[in-house]
Structures are given as C-alpha cells and as structure tokens.
C-alpha cells in the first residue's frame, strides 16, 4: 500500500506543478478567473489526498478522497475549457489530461476498496 501511496502522491504532485506551469501562459485577464480556478482545483486534489491519507478513521479518510476525486474532475473540465479557448497547446492538454486520468483511476480504485471494507 505504501508504494501505491507514494506513486499516487508523486503523480498528483507532478499534476499540480504541470498545471501551474501551463497556466502561467494563460491570458492576463484570466488571472482571477480560469487561471485561479484551475490552480485551486488542482491543488485541492493534492491537499485533500494528503489530508485524507493522514486521517485514521475510515469514514473521514474516504470523505477526503472523495473530495480529491471531485476536485480532479473539476480540474479536468477546466483543462478542456482552457484548451477549447486556445489557452494551451494540444500537446499540453493531452499530457495533463492523461495524467489526470491516471490519478482518477487510482483515486477511484481507492474509493472502491474503501466501500468494500465498510
């Protein structure tokens, strides 16, 4: 389980840093709009995963993982929107979206296992 946690934590960390890097190129008028929202959604994935991992009660842990998963879905939509608005290249979009998909599968697998254990 520790290897899984480290792999997921590493992927989430990479995702957040990539989102920040790509969003630096967004239009200045979006600084308080889509740029801020995308960054907050991506960072929320990391923060909720880490906080959930630190919780010992299963129900509380699961709640934070669900929030992380929800934030990931929000960030995926914002990536799509940003790509459609031509704020990022297709290459940047595909790279981020694939990473988000990998993270989503891992979080969803965790939630499925938690549901079985409860």
Short mmCIF file of N, CA and C in Angstrom, two decimals, residues 8 11-12 98-108:
data_model
loop_
_atom_site.label_atom_id
_atom_site.label_comp_id
_atom_site.label_asym_id
_atom_site.label_seq_id
_atom_site.Cartn_x
_atom_site.Cartn_y
_atom_site.Cartn_z
N UNK A 8 0.96 7.48 -6.20
CA UNK A 8 -0.15 8.40 -6.39
C UNK A 8 0.24 9.81 -5.95
N UNK A 11 2.37 11.35 -8.63
CA UNK A 11 1.58 11.74 -9.81
C UNK A 11 0.78 13.01 -9.53
N UNK A 12 0.17 13.08 -8.36
CA UNK A 12 -0.61 14.27 -8.01
C UNK A 12 0.30 15.49 -7.94
N UNK A 98 -4.11 13.10 -19.64
CA UNK A 98 -3.72 11.70 -19.40
C UNK A 98 -3.25 11.49 -17.97
N UNK A 99 -2.50 12.43 -17.45
CA UNK A 99 -2.06 12.34 -16.06
C UNK A 99 -3.26 12.39 -15.12
N UNK A 100 -4.20 13.29 -15.41
CA UNK A 100 -5.42 13.38 -14.60
C UNK A 100 -6.22 12.08 -14.66
N UNK A 101 -6.28 11.47 -15.83
CA UNK A 101 -6.98 10.19 -15.98
C UNK A 101 -6.33 9.11 -15.12
N UNK A 102 -5.01 9.05 -15.14
CA UNK A 102 -4.29 8.06 -14.31
C UNK A 102 -4.58 8.28 -12.83
N UNK A 103 -4.52 9.52 -12.40
CA UNK A 103 -4.80 9.85 -11.00
C UNK A 103 -6.23 9.48 -10.65
N UNK A 104 -7.15 9.80 -11.54
CA UNK A 104 -8.57 9.48 -11.32
C UNK A 104 -8.81 7.99 -11.14
N UNK A 105 -8.16 7.19 -11.97
CA UNK A 105 -8.31 5.73 -11.85
C UNK A 105 -7.79 5.24 -10.50
N UNK A 106 -6.69 5.81 -10.06
CA UNK A 106 -6.11 5.39 -8.78
C UNK A 106 -7.00 5.82 -7.61
N UNK A 107 -7.49 7.04 -7.65
CA UNK A 107 -8.39 7.51 -6.58
C UNK A 107 -9.69 6.70 -6.58
N UNK A 108 -10.23 6.44 -7.77
CA UNK A 108 -11.47 5.67 -7.86
C UNK A 108 -11.27 4.25 -7.32
#
